[in-house]
Amino acid sequence: MAKGLPKRLPVAGVKQVIVVASGKGGVGKSTTAVNLALGIAAIKKSSDVGLLDADVYGPSIPRMMSLSGKPDLTAQNLMKPLVNFGIKCMSMGFLVDEKEPTVWRGLMVMSAIQSLLRKVAWGPLDYLVVDMPPGTGDTQLSITQSIEIAGAVIVSTPQDIALLDARKGAEMFRKVQVPVLGVVQNMSVYQCPKCGHIEHIFGKEGAKQLAEEMKLQILGDVPLHVSIRETSDTGQPVVVSQPDSPQAQAYISIAKKVLDSLPTPDDSLPNVKATPT
């Protein structure tokens, strides 16, 4: 770690942190993060999994996980995560009205991020999946430089414009010495439900080419399918509502590759205490 940068500390009660990121918004990052967390829980049935929505300006996890309401506090004055489908969740969306914009300057955002990381009773968790905000700015740096991260998952569509920013996102993690586990090629192909015709609406194999150039693995392809959008909007993610569908199985396959790519976890929880509010 370079001189002057904050020391990375584990998140209290969490064994491994996986961040899901993209250089650009609108590529399906939050949907991927939600279904990745649920996929890990489906594979590792005895494990405890959490999901942190770190997108302060545009939180999506409350709606996608069908959760609402303000979190309760523990006796230690820590926020209790809200739980659905067995996943512990925390989001700025639980603390502000869904229809109200978050009009904050950078320092307030940084403070909020640290509260979501350090002032939440996360533990015990085996895996914490973090839905990162898009881009490579202050929020991303604050997270990557302050906590220990087991690996990053990059989400992109095959479109050239999205790939430009996905490359920047992957390079950012490399610069701050966070392992990049691989790339998810989202909206890879559209298949007409009536005639079966396949169309590469956003381009063909663009993320795979990026992965080859950066010597990263492709974690999987996720098709452009109406059920993924519908189940996300209704708070019934496809991995739990349609577990046997090809769309859900695509996320399960990605979760398997992510788990296989993680370093061997320390069975003991980190000796770090959460900070009361």
mmCIF file of C-alpha atoms in Angstrom, residues 7 33 57 93 95 120 213 223 248 269:
data_model
loop_
_atom_site.group_PDB
_atom_site.id
_atom_site.type_symbol
_atom_site.label_atom_id
_atom_site.label_comp_id
_atom_site.label_asym_id
_atom_site.label_seq_id
_atom_site.Cartn_x
_atom_site.Cartn_y
_atom_site.Cartn_z
ATOM 1 C CA LYS A 7 -4.840 0.925 5.899
ATOM 2 C CA ALA A 33 -24.931 -8.476 -7.973
ATOM 3 C CA TYR A 57 -27.170 8.072 -5.558
ATOM 4 C CA GLY A 93 -32.437 3.157 0.037
ATOM 5 C CA LEU A 95 -32.616 5.273 5.015
ATOM 6 C CA VAL A 120 -23.827 -2.414 10.366
ATOM 7 C CA GLU A 213 -6.748 -8.696 -24.100
ATOM 8 C CA PRO A 223 -28.877 -13.328 -22.202
ATOM 9 C CA ALA A 248 -31.114 -18.439 -13.581
ATOM 10 C CA LEU A 269 -13.824 -14.194 11.376
#
